[in-house]
């Protein structure tokens, strides 16, 4: 919601309301999904090193590009979200992160892979930038800490799950299939 809250929602979404549950489920899934795709290259750094003939330190830039882009864009995107809509930014952020994650799987060279991973991070940044502000504005005070805790827990679980998925798929198939799986899941 970008304008003043209507009188029926002055207190925000209460814990016992269906709107609260829907909002929390959506934000938990968004947080989980963002961090699912963000750390996708971490468990496959040895395969990236071998595939592209780069050093292990250079291969680790695929993780740093995503997390760095996210860190750099969190504050600017939170301002963007306030102006153009939090829900819209979260939707586009999730779609963009999934697209860049899928594009990572078909990157023909290391620089393209690096650009795709930076794109994932840039898109992911829009979700936490808007989600925490959304929770603060739309959730009733007595439900905020629970909602924020669930959101933060989902991001951690998503990051761990993404690493596990890529590792498992790469164990059976090529690393590219691992990243493609994350893109599809996103």
Coordinates of C-alpha atoms in Angstrom, one line a residue:
X1 CA 0.0 0.0 0.0
X2 CA 1.5 3.3 -1.0
X3 CA -1.0 5.8 0.3
X4 CA -2.4 6.4 3.8
X5 CA -4.0 3.3 5.3
X6 CA -7.8 3.2 5.3
X7 CA -9.6 3.4 8.6
X8 CA -10.5 -0.4 8.6
X9 CA -6.7 -1.2 8.5
X10 CA -5.4 1.4 10.9
X11 CA -4.0 -1.2 13.2
X12 CA -2.6 -3.3 10.3
X13 CA -3.2 -7.0 9.6
X14 CA -3.8 -8.8 12.9
X15 CA -2.4 -12.3 13.7
X16 CA -5.9 -13.8 13.7
X17 CA -6.9 -12.5 10.2
X18 CA -6.7 -14.4 6.9
X19 CA -4.9 -11.4 5.4
X20 CA -2.1 -11.8 7.9
X21 CA -1.7 -15.4 7.1
X22 CA -1.7 -14.8 3.3
X23 CA 0.8 -11.9 3.7
X24 CA 3.2 -14.0 5.8
X25 CA 3.0 -17.0 3.6
X26 CA 3.7 -14.8 0.5
X27 CA 6.7 -13.1 2.2
X28 CA 8.1 -16.3 3.6
X29 CA 8.0 -17.9 0.1
X30 CA 9.6 -14.7 -1.4
X31 CA 12.4 -14.6 1.1
X32 CA 13.0 -18.4 0.7
X33 CA 13.1 -18.2 -3.0
X34 CA 15.4 -15.2 -3.2
X35 CA 18.1 -16.7 -1.1
X36 CA 17.5 -20.1 -2.8
X37 CA 18.8 -18.7 -6.0
X38 CA 21.4 -16.2 -4.6
X39 CA 24.0 -18.7 -3.3
X40 CA 23.6 -21.2 -6.2
X41 CA 27.2 -21.1 -7.3
X42 CA 28.8 -21.6 -3.9
X43 CA 28.8 -25.4 -3.8
X44 CA 30.0 -25.7 -7.5
X45 CA 33.0 -23.4 -7.4
X46 CA 35.4 -26.3 -8.2
X47 CA 33.3 -27.1 -11.3
X48 CA 33.3 -23.4 -12.4
X49 CA 37.1 -23.3 -11.9
X50 CA 37.5 -26.3 -14.2
X51 CA 34.9 -25.3 -16.7
X52 CA 36.2 -21.7 -17.3
X53 CA 39.9 -22.2 -16.4
X54 CA 39.9 -19.6 -13.7
X55 CA 41.4 -19.7 -10.2
X56 CA 39.4 -20.7 -7.2
X57 CA 39.5 -17.1 -6.0
X58 CA 38.2 -15.8 -9.3
X59 CA 35.4 -18.4 -9.4
X60 CA 34.3 -17.2 -5.9
X61 CA 33.5 -13.9 -7.6
X62 CA 30.3 -15.6 -8.8
X63 CA 29.1 -15.6 -5.2
X64 CA 30.5 -12.1 -4.4
X65 CA 28.9 -10.6 -7.5
X66 CA 25.4 -11.6 -6.3
X67 CA 25.9 -10.7 -2.6
X68 CA 27.7 -7.5 -3.5
X69 CA 25.0 -6.3 -5.9
X70 CA 22.4 -7.1 -3.3
X71 CA 24.3 -5.1 -0.6
X72 CA 24.8 -2.1 -2.9
X73 CA 21.2 -1.9 -4.0
X74 CA 19.3 -2.6 -0.8
X75 CA 18.9 1.0 0.2
X76 CA 18.4 2.5 -3.2
X77 CA 15.7 -0.1 -4.0
X78 CA 14.0 0.5 -0.7
X79 CA 13.5 4.2 -1.8
X80 CA 12.3 3.0 -5.2
X81 CA 9.8 0.7 -3.4
X82 CA 8.4 3.5 -1.4
X83 CA 7.8 5.6 -4.5
X84 CA 6.6 2.9 -7.0
X85 CA 5.1 0.2 -4.8
X86 CA 6.6 -2.5 -2.6
X87 CA 4.5 -5.4 -3.9
X88 CA 5.4 -4.5 -7.5
X89 CA 9.1 -4.4 -6.6
X90 CA 9.0 -7.8 -4.9
X91 CA 7.2 -9.4 -7.8
X92 CA 9.7 -8.0 -10.4
X93 CA 12.6 -8.8 -8.1
X94 CA 11.6 -12.5 -7.8
X95 CA 10.9 -12.8 -11.5
X96 CA 14.2 -11.2 -12.4
X97 CA 16.2 -13.3 -9.9
X98 CA 14.7 -16.5 -11.4
X99 CA 15.5 -15.3 -14.9
X100 CA 19.1 -14.4 -14.1
X101 CA 19.5 -17.7 -12.2
X102 CA 18.3 -19.7 -15.2
X103 CA 20.5 -17.6 -17.5
X104 CA 23.5 -18.5 -15.3
X105 CA 23.0 -22.1 -16.3
X106 CA 23.7 -21.3 -20.0
X107 CA 26.4 -18.7 -19.6
X108 CA 28.9 -19.3 -22.4
X109 CA 31.9 -17.7 -20.6
X110 CA 32.9 -16.6 -17.2
X111 CA 32.2 -12.9 -17.6
X112 CA 28.6 -13.7 -18.7
X113 CA 28.2 -16.0 -15.7
X114 CA 29.5 -13.2 -13.5
X115 CA 27.1 -10.7 -15.0
X116 CA 24.2 -13.1 -14.5
X117 CA 25.1 -13.7 -10.9
X118 CA 25.3 -9.9 -10.3
X119 CA 21.8 -9.7 -12.0
X120 CA 20.5 -12.3 -9.5
X121 CA 21.8 -10.2 -6.6
X122 CA 20.4 -6.9 -8.0
X123 CA 17.0 -8.5 -8.4
X124 CA 17.1 -10.2 -5.0
X125 CA 17.9 -6.9 -3.3
X126 CA 14.4 -5.6 -4.2
X127 CA 12.7 -8.3 -2.1
X128 CA 14.2 -7.6 1.4
X129 CA 14.3 -3.9 0.7
X130 CA 10.5 -3.9 0.2
X131 CA 9.5 -6.9 2.4
X132 CA 10.7 -5.5 5.8
X133 CA 9.1 -2.1 5.1
X134 CA 5.9 -3.8 4.0
X135 CA 5.9 -5.9 7.2
X136 CA 6.4 -2.7 9.3
X137 CA 3.6 -0.9 7.6
X138 CA 1.0 -3.6 7.0
X139 CA 1.2 -5.9 10.0
X140 CA -0.3 -4.9 13.3
X141 CA 2.3 -4.2 16.0
X142 CA 1.6 -7.4 18.0
X143 CA 2.4 -9.6 14.9
X144 CA 5.4 -7.8 13.5
X145 CA 8.1 -9.6 15.4
X146 CA 6.7 -13.0 14.5
X147 CA 6.3 -12.0 10.9
X148 CA 9.9 -10.6 10.6
X149 CA 11.2 -13.7 12.4
X150 CA 9.5 -16.0 10.0
X151 CA 10.7 -14.0 7.0
X152 CA 14.3 -14.0 8.2
X153 CA 14.2 -17.7 9.0
X154 CA 12.9 -18.4 5.5
X155 CA 15.8 -16.5 3.9
X156 CA 18.3 -18.6 5.9
X157 CA 16.5 -21.8 5.0
X158 CA 16.3 -20.8 1.3
X159 CA 20.1 -20.1 1.2
X160 CA 20.8 -23.5 2.7
X161 CA 18.3 -25.3 0.5
X162 CA 19.6 -23.7 -2.7
X163 CA 23.1 -25.0 -1.9
X164 CA 21.8 -28.5 -1.2
X165 CA 19.7 -28.6 -4.4
X166 CA 22.7 -27.5 -6.6
X167 CA 25.0 -30.0 -4.9
X168 CA 22.5 -32.8 -5.3
X169 CA 21.7 -32.1 -8.9
X170 CA 25.4 -31.5 -9.8
X171 CA 26.2 -34.9 -8.2
X172 CA 24.0 -36.6 -10.8
X173 CA 24.3 -34.2 -13.7
X174 CA 26.4 -31.2 -14.8
X175 CA 26.6 -28.1 -12.7
X176 CA 24.6 -26.2 -15.3
X177 CA 21.6 -28.4 -14.5
X178 CA 22.0 -27.5 -10.9
X179 CA 21.7 -23.8 -11.7
X180 CA 18.9 -24.4 -14.1
X181 CA 17.0 -26.2 -11.4
X182 CA 17.3 -23.2 -9.1
X183 CA 16.1 -20.9 -12.0
X184 CA 13.1 -23.2 -12.5
X185 CA 12.4 -23.3 -8.7
X186 CA 12.6 -19.5 -8.6

